Short mmCIF file of C-alpha atoms and ligand atoms in Angstrom, two decimals:
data_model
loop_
_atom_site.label_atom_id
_atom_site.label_comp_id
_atom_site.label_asym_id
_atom_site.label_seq_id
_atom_site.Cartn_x
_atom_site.Cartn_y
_atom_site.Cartn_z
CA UNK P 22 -25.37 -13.08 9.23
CA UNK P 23 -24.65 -12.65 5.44
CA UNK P 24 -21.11 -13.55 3.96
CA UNK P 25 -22.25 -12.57 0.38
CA UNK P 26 -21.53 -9.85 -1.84
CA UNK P 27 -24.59 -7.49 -3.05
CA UNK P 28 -25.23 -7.78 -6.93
CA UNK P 29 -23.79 -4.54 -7.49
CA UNK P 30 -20.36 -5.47 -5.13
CA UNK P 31 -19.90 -8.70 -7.52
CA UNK P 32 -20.64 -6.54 -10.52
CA UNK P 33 -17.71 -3.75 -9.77
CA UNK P 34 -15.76 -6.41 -8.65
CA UNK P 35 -16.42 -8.41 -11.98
CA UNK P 36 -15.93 -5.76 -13.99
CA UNK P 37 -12.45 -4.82 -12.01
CA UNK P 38 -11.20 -8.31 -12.67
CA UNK P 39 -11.97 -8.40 -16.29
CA UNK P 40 -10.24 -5.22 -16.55
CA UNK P 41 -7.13 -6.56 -14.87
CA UNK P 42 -7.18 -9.94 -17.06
CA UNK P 43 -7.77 -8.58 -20.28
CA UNK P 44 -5.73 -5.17 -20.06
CA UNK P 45 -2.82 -5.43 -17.76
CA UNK P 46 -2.33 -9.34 -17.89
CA UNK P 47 -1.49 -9.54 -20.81
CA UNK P 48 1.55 -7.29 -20.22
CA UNK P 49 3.33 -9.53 -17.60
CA UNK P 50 6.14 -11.46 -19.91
CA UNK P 51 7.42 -8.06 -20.83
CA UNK P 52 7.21 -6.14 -17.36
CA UNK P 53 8.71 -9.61 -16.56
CA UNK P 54 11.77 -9.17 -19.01
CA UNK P 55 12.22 -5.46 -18.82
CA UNK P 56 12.67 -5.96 -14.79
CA UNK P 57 15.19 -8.31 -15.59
CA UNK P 58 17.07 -5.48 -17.69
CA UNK P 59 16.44 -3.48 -14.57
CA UNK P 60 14.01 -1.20 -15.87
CA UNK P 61 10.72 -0.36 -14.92
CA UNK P 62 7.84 -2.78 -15.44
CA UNK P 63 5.81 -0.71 -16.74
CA UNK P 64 6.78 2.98 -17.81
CA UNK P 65 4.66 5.96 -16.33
CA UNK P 66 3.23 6.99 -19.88
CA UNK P 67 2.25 3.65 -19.51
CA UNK P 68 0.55 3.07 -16.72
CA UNK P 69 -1.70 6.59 -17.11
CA UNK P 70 -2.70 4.84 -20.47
CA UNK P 71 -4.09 1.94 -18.88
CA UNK P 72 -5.77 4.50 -16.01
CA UNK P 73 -7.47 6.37 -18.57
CA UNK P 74 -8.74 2.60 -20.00
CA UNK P 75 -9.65 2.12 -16.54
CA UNK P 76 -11.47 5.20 -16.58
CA UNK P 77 -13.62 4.41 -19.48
CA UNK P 78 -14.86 1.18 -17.61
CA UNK P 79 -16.03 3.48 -15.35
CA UNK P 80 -12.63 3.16 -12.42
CA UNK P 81 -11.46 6.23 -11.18
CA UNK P 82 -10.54 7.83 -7.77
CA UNK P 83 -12.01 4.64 -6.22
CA UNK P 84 -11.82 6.44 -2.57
CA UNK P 85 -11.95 9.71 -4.00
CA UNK P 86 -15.18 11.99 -3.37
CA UNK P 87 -17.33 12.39 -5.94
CA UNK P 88 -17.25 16.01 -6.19
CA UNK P 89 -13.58 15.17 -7.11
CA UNK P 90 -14.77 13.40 -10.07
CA UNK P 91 -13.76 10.15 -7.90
CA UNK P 92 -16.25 7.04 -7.17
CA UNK P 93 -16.09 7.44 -3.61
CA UNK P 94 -16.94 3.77 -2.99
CA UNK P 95 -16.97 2.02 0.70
CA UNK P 96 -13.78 0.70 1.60
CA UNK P 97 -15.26 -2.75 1.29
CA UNK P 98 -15.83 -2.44 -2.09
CA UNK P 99 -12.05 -0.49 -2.35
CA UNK P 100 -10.78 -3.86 -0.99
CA UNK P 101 -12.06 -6.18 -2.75
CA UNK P 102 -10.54 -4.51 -6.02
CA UNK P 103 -7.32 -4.07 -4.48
CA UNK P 104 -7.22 -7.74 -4.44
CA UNK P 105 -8.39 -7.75 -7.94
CA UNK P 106 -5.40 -5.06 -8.71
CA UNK P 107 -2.97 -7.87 -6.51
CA UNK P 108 -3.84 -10.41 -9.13
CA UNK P 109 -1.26 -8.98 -11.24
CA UNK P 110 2.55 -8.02 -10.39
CA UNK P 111 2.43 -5.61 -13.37
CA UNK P 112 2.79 -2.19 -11.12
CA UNK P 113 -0.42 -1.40 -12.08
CA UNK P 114 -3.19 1.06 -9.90
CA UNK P 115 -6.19 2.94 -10.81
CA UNK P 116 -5.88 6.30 -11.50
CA UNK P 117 -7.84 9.66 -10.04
CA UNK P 118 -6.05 9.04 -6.66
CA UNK P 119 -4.57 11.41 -3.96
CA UNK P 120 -3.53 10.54 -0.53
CA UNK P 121 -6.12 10.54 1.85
CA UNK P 122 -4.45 13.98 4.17
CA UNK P 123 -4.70 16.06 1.05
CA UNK P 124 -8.24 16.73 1.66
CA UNK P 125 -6.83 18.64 4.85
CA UNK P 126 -5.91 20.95 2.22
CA UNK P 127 -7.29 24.66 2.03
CA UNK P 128 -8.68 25.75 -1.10
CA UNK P 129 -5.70 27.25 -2.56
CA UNK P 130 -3.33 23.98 -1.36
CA UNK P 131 -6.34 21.88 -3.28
CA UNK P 132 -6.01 23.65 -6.69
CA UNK P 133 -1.98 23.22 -6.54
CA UNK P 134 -1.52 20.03 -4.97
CA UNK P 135 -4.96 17.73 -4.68
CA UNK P 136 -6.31 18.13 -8.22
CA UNK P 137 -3.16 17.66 -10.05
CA UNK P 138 -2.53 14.86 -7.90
CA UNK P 139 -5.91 13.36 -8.69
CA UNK P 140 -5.53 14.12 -12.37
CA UNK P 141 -2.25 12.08 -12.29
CA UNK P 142 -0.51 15.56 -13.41
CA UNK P 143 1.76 15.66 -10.46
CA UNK P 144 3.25 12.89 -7.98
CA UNK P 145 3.28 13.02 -3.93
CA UNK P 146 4.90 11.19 -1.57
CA UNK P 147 4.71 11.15 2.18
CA UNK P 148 7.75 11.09 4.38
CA UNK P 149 7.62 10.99 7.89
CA UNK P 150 10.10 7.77 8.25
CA UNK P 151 13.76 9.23 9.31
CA UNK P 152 17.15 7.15 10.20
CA UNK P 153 16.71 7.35 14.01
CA UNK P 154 12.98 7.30 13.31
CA UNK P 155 10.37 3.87 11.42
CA UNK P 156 8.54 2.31 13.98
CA UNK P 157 8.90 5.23 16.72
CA UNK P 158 7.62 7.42 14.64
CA UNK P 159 6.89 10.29 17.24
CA UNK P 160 11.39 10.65 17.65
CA UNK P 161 11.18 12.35 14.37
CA UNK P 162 13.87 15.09 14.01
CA UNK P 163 13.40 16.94 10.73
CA UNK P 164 13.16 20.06 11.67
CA UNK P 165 11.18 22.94 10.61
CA UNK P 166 12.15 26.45 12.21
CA UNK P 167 9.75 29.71 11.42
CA UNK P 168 11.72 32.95 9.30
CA UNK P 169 9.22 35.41 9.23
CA UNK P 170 6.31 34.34 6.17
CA UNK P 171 8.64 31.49 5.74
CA UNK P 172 9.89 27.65 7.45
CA UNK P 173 13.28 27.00 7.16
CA UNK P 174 13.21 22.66 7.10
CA UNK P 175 16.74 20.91 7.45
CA UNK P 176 16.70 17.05 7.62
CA UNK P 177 16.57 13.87 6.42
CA UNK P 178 13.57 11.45 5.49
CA UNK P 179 14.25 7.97 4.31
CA UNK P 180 12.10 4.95 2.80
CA UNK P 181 10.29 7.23 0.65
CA UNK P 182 7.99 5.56 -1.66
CA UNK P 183 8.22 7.37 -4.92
CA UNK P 184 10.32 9.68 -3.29
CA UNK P 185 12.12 9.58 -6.65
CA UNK P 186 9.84 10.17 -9.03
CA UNK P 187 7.36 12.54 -6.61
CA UNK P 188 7.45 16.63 -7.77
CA UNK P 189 5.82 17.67 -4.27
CA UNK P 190 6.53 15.67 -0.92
CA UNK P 191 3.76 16.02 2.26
CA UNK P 192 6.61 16.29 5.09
CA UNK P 193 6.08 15.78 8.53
CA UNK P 194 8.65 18.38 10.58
CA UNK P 195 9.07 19.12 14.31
CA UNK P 196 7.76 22.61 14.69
CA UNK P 197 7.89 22.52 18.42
CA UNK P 198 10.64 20.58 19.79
CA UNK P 199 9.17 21.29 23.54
CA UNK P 200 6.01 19.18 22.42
CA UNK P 201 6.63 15.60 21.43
CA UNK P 202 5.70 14.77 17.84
CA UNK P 203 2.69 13.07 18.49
CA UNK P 204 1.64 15.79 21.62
CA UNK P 205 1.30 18.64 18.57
CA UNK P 206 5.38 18.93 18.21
CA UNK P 207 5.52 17.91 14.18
CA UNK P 208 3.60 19.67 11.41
CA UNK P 209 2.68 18.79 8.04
CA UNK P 210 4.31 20.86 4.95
CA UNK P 211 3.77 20.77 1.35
CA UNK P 212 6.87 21.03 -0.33
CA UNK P 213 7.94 21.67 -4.33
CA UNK P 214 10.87 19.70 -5.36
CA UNK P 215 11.70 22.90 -6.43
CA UNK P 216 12.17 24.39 -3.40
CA UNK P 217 14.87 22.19 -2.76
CA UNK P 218 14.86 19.20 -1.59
CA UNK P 219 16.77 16.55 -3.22
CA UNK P 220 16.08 12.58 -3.51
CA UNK P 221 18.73 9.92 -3.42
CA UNK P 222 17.35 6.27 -4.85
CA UNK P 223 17.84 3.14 -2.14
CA UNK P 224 18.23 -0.17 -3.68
CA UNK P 225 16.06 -3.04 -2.12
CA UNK P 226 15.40 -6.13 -2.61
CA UNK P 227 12.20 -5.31 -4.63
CA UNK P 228 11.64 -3.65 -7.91
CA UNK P 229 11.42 0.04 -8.06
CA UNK P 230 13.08 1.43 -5.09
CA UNK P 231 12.31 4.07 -2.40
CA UNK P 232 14.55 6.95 -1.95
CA UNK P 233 15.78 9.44 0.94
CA UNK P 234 14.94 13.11 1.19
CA UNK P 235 17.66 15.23 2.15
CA UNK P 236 16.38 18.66 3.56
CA UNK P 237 19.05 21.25 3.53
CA UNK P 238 17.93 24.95 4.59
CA UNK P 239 14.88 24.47 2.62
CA UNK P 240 12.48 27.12 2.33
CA UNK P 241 8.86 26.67 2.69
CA UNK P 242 6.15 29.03 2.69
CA UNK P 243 3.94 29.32 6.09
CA UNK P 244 0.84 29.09 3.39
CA UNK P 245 1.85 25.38 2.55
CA UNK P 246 1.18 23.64 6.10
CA UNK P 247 -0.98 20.98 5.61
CA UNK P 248 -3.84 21.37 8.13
CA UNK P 249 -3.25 23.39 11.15
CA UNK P 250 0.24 23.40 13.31
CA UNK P 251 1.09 20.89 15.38
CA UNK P 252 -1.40 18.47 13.46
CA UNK P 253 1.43 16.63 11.69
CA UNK P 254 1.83 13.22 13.54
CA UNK P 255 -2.01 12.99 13.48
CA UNK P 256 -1.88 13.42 9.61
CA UNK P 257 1.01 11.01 9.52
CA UNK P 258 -1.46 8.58 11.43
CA UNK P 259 -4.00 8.98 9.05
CA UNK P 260 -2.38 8.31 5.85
CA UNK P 261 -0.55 5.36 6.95
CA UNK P 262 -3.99 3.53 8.47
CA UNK P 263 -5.26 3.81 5.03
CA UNK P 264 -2.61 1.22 4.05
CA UNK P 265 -3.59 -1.19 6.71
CA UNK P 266 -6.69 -2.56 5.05
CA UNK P 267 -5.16 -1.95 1.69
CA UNK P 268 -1.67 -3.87 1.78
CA UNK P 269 -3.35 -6.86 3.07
CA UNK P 270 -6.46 -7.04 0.34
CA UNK P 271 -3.62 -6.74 -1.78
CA UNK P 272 -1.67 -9.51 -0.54
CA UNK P 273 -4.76 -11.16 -0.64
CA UNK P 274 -5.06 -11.41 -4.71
CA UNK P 275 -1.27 -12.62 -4.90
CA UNK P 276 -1.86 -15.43 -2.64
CA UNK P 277 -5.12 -16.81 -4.52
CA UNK P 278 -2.72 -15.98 -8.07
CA UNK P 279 -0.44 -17.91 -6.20
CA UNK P 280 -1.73 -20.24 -5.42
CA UNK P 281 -3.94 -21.23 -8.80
CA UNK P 282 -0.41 -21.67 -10.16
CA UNK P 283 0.51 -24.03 -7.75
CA UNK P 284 -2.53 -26.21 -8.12
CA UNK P 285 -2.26 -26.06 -12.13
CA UNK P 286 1.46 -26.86 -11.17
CA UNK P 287 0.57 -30.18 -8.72
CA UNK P 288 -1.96 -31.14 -11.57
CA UNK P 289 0.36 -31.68 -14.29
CA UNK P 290 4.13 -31.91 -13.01
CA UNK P 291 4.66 -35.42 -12.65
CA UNK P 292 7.52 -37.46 -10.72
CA UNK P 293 7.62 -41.21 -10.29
CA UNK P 294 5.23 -41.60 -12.83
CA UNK P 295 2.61 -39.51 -10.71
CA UNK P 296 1.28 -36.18 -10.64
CA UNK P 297 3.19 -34.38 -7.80
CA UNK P 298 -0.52 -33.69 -6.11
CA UNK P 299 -1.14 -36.79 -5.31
CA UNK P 300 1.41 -36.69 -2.93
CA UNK P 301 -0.11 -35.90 0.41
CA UNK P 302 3.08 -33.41 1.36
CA UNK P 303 1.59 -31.13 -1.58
CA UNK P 304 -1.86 -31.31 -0.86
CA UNK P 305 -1.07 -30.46 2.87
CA UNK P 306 0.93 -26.78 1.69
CA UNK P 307 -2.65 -26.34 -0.86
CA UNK P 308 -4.62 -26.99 2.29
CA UNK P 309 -2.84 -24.76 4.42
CA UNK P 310 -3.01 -21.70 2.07
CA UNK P 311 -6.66 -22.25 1.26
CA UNK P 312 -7.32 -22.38 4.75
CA UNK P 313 -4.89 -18.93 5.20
CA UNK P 314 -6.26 -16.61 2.49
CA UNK P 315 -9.82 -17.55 3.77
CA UNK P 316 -9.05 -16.47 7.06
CA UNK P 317 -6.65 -13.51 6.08
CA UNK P 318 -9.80 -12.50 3.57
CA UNK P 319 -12.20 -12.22 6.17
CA UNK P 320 -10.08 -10.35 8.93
CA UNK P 321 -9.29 -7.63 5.74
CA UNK P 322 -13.24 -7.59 4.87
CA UNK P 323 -14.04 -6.89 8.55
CA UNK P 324 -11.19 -4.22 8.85
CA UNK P 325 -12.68 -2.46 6.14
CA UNK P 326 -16.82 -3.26 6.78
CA UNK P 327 -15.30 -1.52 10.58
CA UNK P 328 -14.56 1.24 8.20
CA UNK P 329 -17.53 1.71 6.46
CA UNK P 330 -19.38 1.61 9.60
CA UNK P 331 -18.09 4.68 11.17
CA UNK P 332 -16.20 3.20 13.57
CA UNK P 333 -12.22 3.00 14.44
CA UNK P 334 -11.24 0.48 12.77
CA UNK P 335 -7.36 0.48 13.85
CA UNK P 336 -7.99 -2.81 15.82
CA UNK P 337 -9.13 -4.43 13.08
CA UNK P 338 -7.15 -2.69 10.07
CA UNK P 339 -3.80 -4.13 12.64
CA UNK P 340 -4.86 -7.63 12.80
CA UNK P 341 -5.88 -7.88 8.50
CA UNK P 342 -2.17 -6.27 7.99
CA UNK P 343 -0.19 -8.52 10.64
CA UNK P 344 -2.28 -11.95 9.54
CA UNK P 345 -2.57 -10.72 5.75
CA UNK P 346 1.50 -9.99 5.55
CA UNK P 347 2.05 -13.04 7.33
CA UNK P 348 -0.29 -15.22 5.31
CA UNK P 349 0.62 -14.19 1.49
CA UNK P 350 4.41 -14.69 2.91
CA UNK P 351 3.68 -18.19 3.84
CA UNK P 352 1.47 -18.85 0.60
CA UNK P 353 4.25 -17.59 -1.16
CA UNK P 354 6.84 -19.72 0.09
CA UNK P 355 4.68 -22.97 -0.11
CA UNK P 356 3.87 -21.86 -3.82
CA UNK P 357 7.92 -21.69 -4.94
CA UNK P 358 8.12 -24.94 -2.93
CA UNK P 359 5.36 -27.21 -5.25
CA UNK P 360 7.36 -25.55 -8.20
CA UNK P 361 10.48 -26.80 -7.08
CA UNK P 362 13.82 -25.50 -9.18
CA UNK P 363 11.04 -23.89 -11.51
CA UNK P 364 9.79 -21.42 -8.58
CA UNK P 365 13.40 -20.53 -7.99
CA UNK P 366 13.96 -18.71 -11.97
CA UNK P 367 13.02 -15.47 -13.18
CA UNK P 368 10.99 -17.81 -15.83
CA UNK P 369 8.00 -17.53 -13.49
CA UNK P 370 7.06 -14.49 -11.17
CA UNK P 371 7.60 -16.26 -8.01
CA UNK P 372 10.31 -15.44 -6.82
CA UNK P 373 9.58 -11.93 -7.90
CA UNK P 374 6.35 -12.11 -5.18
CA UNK P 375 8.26 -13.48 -2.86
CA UNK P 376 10.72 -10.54 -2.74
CA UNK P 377 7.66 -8.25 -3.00
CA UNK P 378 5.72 -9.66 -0.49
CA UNK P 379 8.33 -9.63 1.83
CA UNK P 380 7.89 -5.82 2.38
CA UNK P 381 4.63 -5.92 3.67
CA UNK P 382 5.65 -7.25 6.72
CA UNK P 383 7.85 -4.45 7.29
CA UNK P 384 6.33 -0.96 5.99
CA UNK P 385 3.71 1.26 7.19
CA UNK P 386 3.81 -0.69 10.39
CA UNK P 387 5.64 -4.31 10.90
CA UNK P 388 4.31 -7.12 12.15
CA UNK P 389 5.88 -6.32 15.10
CA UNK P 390 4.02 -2.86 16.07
CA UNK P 391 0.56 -4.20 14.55
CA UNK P 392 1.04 -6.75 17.56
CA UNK P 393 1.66 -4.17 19.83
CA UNK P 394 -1.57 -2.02 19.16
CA UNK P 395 -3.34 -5.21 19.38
CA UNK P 396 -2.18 -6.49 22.96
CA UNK P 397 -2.28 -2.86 23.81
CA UNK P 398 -5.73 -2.63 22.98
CA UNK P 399 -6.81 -5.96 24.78
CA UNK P 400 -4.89 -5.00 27.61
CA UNK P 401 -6.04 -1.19 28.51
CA UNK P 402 -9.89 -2.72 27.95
CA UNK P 403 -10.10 -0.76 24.54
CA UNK P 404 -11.38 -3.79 22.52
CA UNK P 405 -12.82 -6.94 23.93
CA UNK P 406 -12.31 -10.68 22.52
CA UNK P 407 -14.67 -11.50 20.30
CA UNK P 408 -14.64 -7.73 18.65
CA UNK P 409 -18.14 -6.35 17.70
CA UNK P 410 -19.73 -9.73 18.24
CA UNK P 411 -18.71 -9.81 21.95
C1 LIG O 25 10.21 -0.14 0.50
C2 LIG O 25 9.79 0.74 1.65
C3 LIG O 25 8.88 1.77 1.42
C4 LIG O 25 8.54 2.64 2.46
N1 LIG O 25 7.71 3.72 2.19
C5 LIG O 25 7.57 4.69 3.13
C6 LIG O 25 6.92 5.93 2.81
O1 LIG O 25 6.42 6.13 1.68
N2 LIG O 25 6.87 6.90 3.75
C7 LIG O 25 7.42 6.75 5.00
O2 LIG O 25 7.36 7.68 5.79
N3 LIG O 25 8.03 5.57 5.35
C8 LIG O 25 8.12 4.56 4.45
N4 LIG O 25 8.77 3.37 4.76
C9 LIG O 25 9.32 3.21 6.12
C10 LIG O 25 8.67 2.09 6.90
O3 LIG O 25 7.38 2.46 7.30
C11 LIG O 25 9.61 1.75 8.07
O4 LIG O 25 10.74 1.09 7.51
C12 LIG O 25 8.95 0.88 9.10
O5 LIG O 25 7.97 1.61 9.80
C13 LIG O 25 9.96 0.32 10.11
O6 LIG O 25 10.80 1.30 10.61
P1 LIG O 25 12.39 1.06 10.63
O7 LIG O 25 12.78 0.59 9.28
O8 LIG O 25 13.02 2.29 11.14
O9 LIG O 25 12.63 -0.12 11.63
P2 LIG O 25 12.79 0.02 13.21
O10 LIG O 25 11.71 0.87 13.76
O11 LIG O 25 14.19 0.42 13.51
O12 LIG O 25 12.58 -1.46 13.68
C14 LIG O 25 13.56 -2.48 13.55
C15 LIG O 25 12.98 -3.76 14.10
O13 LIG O 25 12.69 -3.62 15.49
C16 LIG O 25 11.33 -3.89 15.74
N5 LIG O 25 10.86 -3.02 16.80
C17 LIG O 25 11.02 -1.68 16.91
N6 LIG O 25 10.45 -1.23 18.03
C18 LIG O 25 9.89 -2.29 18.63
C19 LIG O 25 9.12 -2.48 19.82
N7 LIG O 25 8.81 -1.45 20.62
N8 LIG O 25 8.70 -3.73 20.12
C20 LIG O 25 9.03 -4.77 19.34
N9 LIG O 25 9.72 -4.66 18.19
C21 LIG O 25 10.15 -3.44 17.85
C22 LIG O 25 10.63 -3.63 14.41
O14 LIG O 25 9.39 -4.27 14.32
C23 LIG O 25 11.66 -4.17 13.46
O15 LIG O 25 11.56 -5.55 13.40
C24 LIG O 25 9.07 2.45 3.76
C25 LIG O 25 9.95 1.37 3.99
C26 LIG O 25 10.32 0.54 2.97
C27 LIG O 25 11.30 -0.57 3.26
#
């Protein structure tokens, strides 16, 4: 059994983290004090200045195909950058990107919506959350009635990342309420902003916001479904296990940010004439993080090595989101602790992370429902204990 990374892992992953240190690092104090004003961190013109930086270093379309123009590189190596890209809270991402279902596109749907989208010329976002419908995701009610060449979709999706911002949404409908959702009831549609949706921001406790989707007799063309009728909750599936092995190598480069400032913290803070590390109560919350992102770190490795090998790698993807959402929570909290009243200010970023982080116990899946596919699993015999090494 090898735990180490190939010479040419380390080196993209080297590379990655230089990039974030010396390019989007140094941008932190003002995404820091423009949040504060309650703008954006970092402005979209922006952000596809650093991408095209990024793209020069040779990042771009890290999961995108080749062909594409993309790198196309094993998830395990898509990881371990996200947790290079966590390092920062500057809303930073590499560009030359498109969500994962687009490639369900036909030709025509590519040219309008997946090349733009990979070029960073146009913005998705994917809806299939509803009011009466987040964790029971197959209750969706959007619907989506056929008028001749046309779909007539009247609605409402909510928790939309980007739903603000995006130009074209990928919307999963009920085509056929007979059929549930997930029995080949719900269909995927692309859909212009222009054809009429509209977007209504929700504040949160993060930065940025998500936003609602409000449907009202909008007309769709039958030549924008998204893969085949009926395919839409499997599309839905899709795109959100992506995020499972993602969110949690993510997490994974707060924590260890996180943490570093806490140690640098305990080194030099000093109380009763002693630096506050020496106090065992201190060293006990370091121990118990280190001892967290190593375990989180190798549950999101095997979740996306499971990937890479061909095989489903839901099982493993649920238990690197649940433990890795869990863990950078905990780190989090133990980190604002060692900085006492100092955590607490917008001075520092932690209590910025801690409102962040909070999220990814909730979205594409909470804690809750990743423990359900896990029991599930273990009890209808589907995976043993002990995983591939039983
Ligand atoms: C900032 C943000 C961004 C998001 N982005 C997107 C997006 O881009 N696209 C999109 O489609 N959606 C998005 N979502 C929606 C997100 O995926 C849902 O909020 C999430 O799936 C939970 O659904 P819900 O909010 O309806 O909670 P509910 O499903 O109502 O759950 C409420 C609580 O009950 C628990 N619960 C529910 N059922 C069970 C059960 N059977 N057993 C035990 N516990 C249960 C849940 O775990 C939770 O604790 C986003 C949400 C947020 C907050």
């Amino acid at each position: 059994m090898d735990f180490s990374l190939t010479d040419e892992e380390r080196a993209i992953r080297d590379t990655a983290r230089q990039f974030i240190t010396k390019e989007v690092m140094p941008l932190e104090q003002e995404a820091l004090l423009r949040e504060r004003r309650h703008q954006p961190g970092l402005e979209l013109s922006e952000l596809r200045e650093l991408q095209q930086k990024a793209k020069k270093f040779g990042f771009w379309g890290l999961s995108t195909p080749e062909e594409y123009g993309g790198m196309d590189l094993p998830a395990l190596l898509q990881s371990l950058i996200w947790t290079e890209v966590g390092r920062t809270f500057v809303q930073f991402k590499f560009g030359g990107e498109a969500d994962n279902i687009l490639y369900y596109a036909n030709e025509d749907q590519k040219r309008e919506f997946l090349l733009p989208t990979i070029e960073g010329e146009r913005i998705s976002c994917f809806a299939i959350t509803e009011p009466g419908a987040g964790s029971d995701a197959a209750n969706i009610k959007l619907r989506a009635v056929r008028d001749g060449d046309d779909w007539v979709l009247n609605g409402e999706k909510t928790f939309i990342t980007n739903g603000n911002d995006a130009d074209f949404t990928i919307v999963v409908a009920v085509t056929d309420p007979s059929k549930k959702a997930s029995k080949g009831g719900a269909t995927a549609f692309l859909v212009d902003k222009s054809m009429g949706w509209r977007s209504e921001f929700i504040q949160t406790m993060g930065e940025g916001g998500p936003a609602s989707l409000i449907f009202e007799d909008v007309r769709v063309p039958h030549r924008n479904i998204l893969g085949e009728i009926g395919q839409g909750f499997e599309l839905g599936m899709k795109w959100i296990g992506k995020g499972r092995y993602l969110i949690p190598s993510n997490a994974l480069g707060i924590a260890e940010r996180a943490l570093g400032m806490a140690i640098d913290y305990a080194n030099t803070r000093e109380t009763f004439g002693a630096k506050i590390g020496t106090n065992q109560a201190l060293q006990w919350m370091i121990a118990d993080s280190e001892v967290e992102i190593e375990a989180a770190r190798w549950l999101i490795l095997r979740a996306a090595w499971t990937v890479d090998q061909g095989w489903d790698p839901r099982h493993a993807s649920s238990m690197a989101k649940l433990y890795g959402a869990g863990m950078v929570n905990r780190v989090v909290d133990r980190v604002m602790q060692i900085h006492g009243g100092m955590g607490y200010t917008r001075e520092l970023p932690i209590e910025r992370w801690y409102r962040q982080v909070r999220l990814m116990r909730i979205y594409e899946g909470t804690d809750e429902m990743q423990r359900l596919i896990i029991s599930r699993d273990l009890l209808r015999g589907y995976t043993k204990i002990g995983g591939h090494l039983a």
